[in-house]
PDB file of C-alpha atoms in Angstrom:
ATOM      1  CA  MET A  24       1.055  -2.591  12.768  1.00  0.00           C
ATOM      2  CA  TYR A  25       3.368  -3.123   9.764  1.00  0.00           C
ATOM      3  CA  GLN A  26       6.552  -2.364  11.279  1.00  0.00           C
ATOM      4  CA  ASP A  27       8.663  -5.219   9.211  1.00  0.00           C
ATOM      5  CA  PHE A  28       7.801  -4.069   6.169  1.00  0.00           C
ATOM      6  CA  PRO A  29      10.001  -1.516   3.855  1.00  0.00           C
ATOM      7  CA  PHE A  30       7.222   0.377   2.590  1.00  0.00           C
ATOM      8  CA  ASN A  31       4.201   2.000   3.713  1.00  0.00           C
ATOM      9  CA  ILE A  32       0.762   2.294   2.491  1.00  0.00           C
ATOM     10  CA  ARG A  33       2.161   6.562   0.229  1.00  0.00           C
ATOM     11  CA  ASP A  34       4.065   3.614  -1.530  1.00  0.00           C
ATOM     12  CA  ILE A  35       1.276   1.953  -2.451  1.00  0.00           C
ATOM     13  CA  ALA A  36      -0.761   4.816  -3.149  1.00  0.00           C
ATOM     14  CA  GLY A  37       1.405   5.600  -5.515  1.00  0.00           C
ATOM     15  CA  LEU A  38       2.412   2.053  -7.413  1.00  0.00           C
ATOM     16  CA  LEU A  39      -2.180   2.768  -7.589  1.00  0.00           C
ATOM     17  CA  ASN A  40      -1.461   6.144  -8.863  1.00  0.00           C
ATOM     18  CA  LEU A  41      -4.229   7.352  -6.722  1.00  0.00           C
ATOM     19  CA  HIS A  42      -5.550  10.291  -6.778  1.00  0.00           C
ATOM     20  CA  VAL A  43      -4.852  12.639  -3.524  1.00  0.00           C
ATOM     21  CA  ARG A  44      -7.628  15.325  -3.057  1.00  0.00           C
ATOM     22  CA  HIS A  45      -5.987  15.930  -0.142  1.00  0.00           C
ATOM     23  CA  LYS A  46      -3.158  15.805   2.553  1.00  0.00           C
ATOM     24  CA  ASN A  47      -1.970  16.601   5.915  1.00  0.00           C
ATOM     25  CA  THR A  48       0.966  15.062   7.882  1.00  0.00           C
ATOM     26  CA  VAL A  49      -1.767  11.461   9.351  1.00  0.00           C
ATOM     27  CA  SER A  50      -2.518  10.602   6.499  1.00  0.00           C
ATOM     28  CA  LEU A  51      -4.542  10.941   2.115  1.00  0.00           C
ATOM     29  CA  ASP A  52      -7.912  11.802   1.485  1.00  0.00           C
ATOM     30  CA  VAL A  53      -7.609   9.735  -2.337  1.00  0.00           C
ATOM     31  CA  ASP A  54     -10.373   8.974  -4.551  1.00  0.00           C
ATOM     32  CA  CYS A  55     -11.733   5.677  -4.169  1.00  0.00           C
ATOM     33  CA  PRO A  56     -11.290   3.286  -6.338  1.00  0.00           C
ATOM     34  CA  PHE A  57     -13.878   0.479  -5.671  1.00  0.00           C
ATOM     35  CA  CYS A  58     -16.352   2.638  -5.629  1.00  0.00           C
ATOM     36  CA  GLY A  59     -15.686   5.116  -8.178  1.00  0.00           C
ATOM     37  CA  ASP A  60     -15.799   8.693  -5.512  1.00  0.00           C
ATOM     38  CA  ARG A  61     -13.431  11.484  -7.545  1.00  0.00           C
ATOM     39  CA  LYS A  62     -14.968  13.288  -4.376  1.00  0.00           C
ATOM     40  CA  GLY A  63     -11.602  11.820  -2.188  1.00  0.00           C
ATOM     41  CA  LYS A  64     -13.788  10.079   0.168  1.00  0.00           C
ATOM     42  CA  MET A  65     -11.316   7.339   0.824  1.00  0.00           C
ATOM     43  CA  ASN A  66      -8.725   8.494   3.291  1.00  0.00           C
ATOM     44  CA  LEU A  67      -5.094   6.388   3.708  1.00  0.00           C
ATOM     45  CA  ASN A  68      -4.271   7.026   7.567  1.00  0.00           C
ATOM     46  CA  LEU A  69       0.128   6.480   7.117  1.00  0.00           C
ATOM     47  CA  LYS A  70       0.413   6.233  10.611  1.00  0.00           C
ATOM     48  CA  LYS A  71      -1.495   3.102  10.909  1.00  0.00           C
ATOM     49  CA  ASN A  72      -0.913   2.279   6.915  1.00  0.00           C
ATOM     50  CA  VAL A  73      -4.994   1.381   6.555  1.00  0.00           C
ATOM     51  CA  PHE A  74      -7.865   2.954   4.642  1.00  0.00           C
ATOM     52  CA  LYS A  75     -11.373   3.397   4.348  1.00  0.00           C
ATOM     53  CA  CYS A  76     -13.481   4.940   2.180  1.00  0.00           C
ATOM     54  CA  ASN A  77     -16.192   6.366   3.920  1.00  0.00           C
ATOM     55  CA  ARG A  78     -19.202   6.175   0.785  1.00  0.00           C
ATOM     56  CA  CYS A  79     -19.267   2.682  -0.014  1.00  0.00           C
ATOM     57  CA  GLY A  80     -17.091   1.154   3.378  1.00  0.00           C
ATOM     58  CA  GLU A  81     -14.619  -0.655   2.342  1.00  0.00           C
ATOM     59  CA  CYS A  82     -11.332  -0.907   4.122  1.00  0.00           C
ATOM     60  CA  GLY A  83      -8.381  -2.458   5.719  1.00  0.00           C
ATOM     61  CA  GLY A  84      -4.588  -2.356   5.886  1.00  0.00           C
ATOM     62  CA  MET A  85      -2.151  -1.502   3.208  1.00  0.00           C
ATOM     63  CA  LEU A  86      -2.055  -5.239   1.805  1.00  0.00           C
ATOM     64  CA  ALA A  87      -5.328  -5.851   1.674  1.00  0.00           C
ATOM     65  CA  LEU A  88      -5.762  -2.136  -0.542  1.00  0.00           C
ATOM     66  CA  TYR A  89      -3.651  -3.707  -3.178  1.00  0.00           C
ATOM     67  CA  GLY A  90      -4.870  -7.104  -3.283  1.00  0.00           C
ATOM     68  CA  LYS A  91      -9.008  -6.099  -3.419  1.00  0.00           C
ATOM     69  CA  ILE A  92      -7.489  -3.458  -6.676  1.00  0.00           C
ATOM     70  CA  TYR A  93      -4.997  -6.751  -7.762  1.00  0.00           C
ATOM     71  CA  GLY A  94      -7.628  -9.989  -7.506  1.00  0.00           C
ATOM     72  CA  VAL A  95      -4.396 -11.297  -4.730  1.00  0.00           C
ATOM     73  CA  ASP A  96      -4.137 -12.501  -1.431  1.00  0.00           C
ATOM     74  CA  ASN A  97      -1.581  -9.888   1.512  1.00  0.00           C
ATOM     75  CA  GLN A  98       1.654 -12.721   0.768  1.00  0.00           C
ATOM     76  CA  THR A  99       1.095 -12.895  -2.916  1.00  0.00           C
ATOM     77  CA  ALA A 100       0.952  -8.703  -2.973  1.00  0.00           C
ATOM     78  CA  CYS A 101       3.520  -7.559  -0.699  1.00  0.00           C
ATOM     79  CA  LYS A 102       6.198  -9.879  -3.244  1.00  0.00           C
ATOM     80  CA  GLU A 103       4.483  -7.533  -5.910  1.00  0.00           C
ATOM     81  CA  ILE A 104       5.124  -4.586  -4.434  1.00  0.00           C
ATOM     82  CA  LYS A 105       8.431  -5.189  -2.954  1.00  0.00           C
ATOM     83  CA  ASP A 106       9.048  -6.338  -7.130  1.00  0.00           C
ATOM     84  CA  ALA A 107       7.515  -3.024  -8.043  1.00  0.00           C
ATOM     85  CA  LEU A 108       9.538  -0.896  -5.557  1.00  0.00           C
ATOM     86  CA  GLY A 109      12.156  -2.728  -6.305  1.00  0.00           C
ATOM     87  CA  LEU A 110      12.256  -3.759  -2.706  1.00  0.00           C
ATOM     88  CA  SER A 111      12.623  -7.539  -3.751  1.00  0.00           C
ATOM     89  CA  LEU A 112      16.114  -8.263  -4.178  1.00  0.00           C
ATOM     90  CA  ILE A 113      17.987  -9.625  -2.155  1.00  0.00           C
ATOM     91  CA  HIS A 114      21.740 -10.393  -2.105  1.00  0.00           C
ATOM     92  CA  ILE A 115      23.357 -13.915  -1.325  1.00  0.00           C
ATOM     93  CA  SER A 116      26.710 -14.353   0.124  1.00  0.00           C
ATOM     94  CA  GLU A 117      28.882 -17.838  -0.800  1.00  0.00           C
ATOM     95  CA  PRO A 118      30.650 -19.570   1.833  1.00  0.00           C
ATOM     96  CA  THR A 119      33.630 -19.125   1.438  1.00  0.00           C
ATOM     97  CA  ARG A 120      35.851 -22.158   2.271  1.00  0.00           C
ATOM     98  CA  HIS A 121      39.119 -22.478   3.564  1.00  0.00           C
TER      99      HIS A 121
END
């Protein structure tokens, strides 16, 4: 899942300034931006790039995390994340003329 993206859920957590309460090699426990939990009940799975709050039940993929907070669809979320991380710069070369 999400193998073709040049970013991951850890990058999105940084963009969203989520407060990390606990971290290990496969997940982060953060404060939930949806229900306001301040005890780190939201889990970000770093291997699967998904999230779930064990208090309010909000869950989804990494694009949905960003999208639900900013009220945008996944396509817009992807574009905005790339822009914020400086990953949207595309170098288009001029065709060579002979």
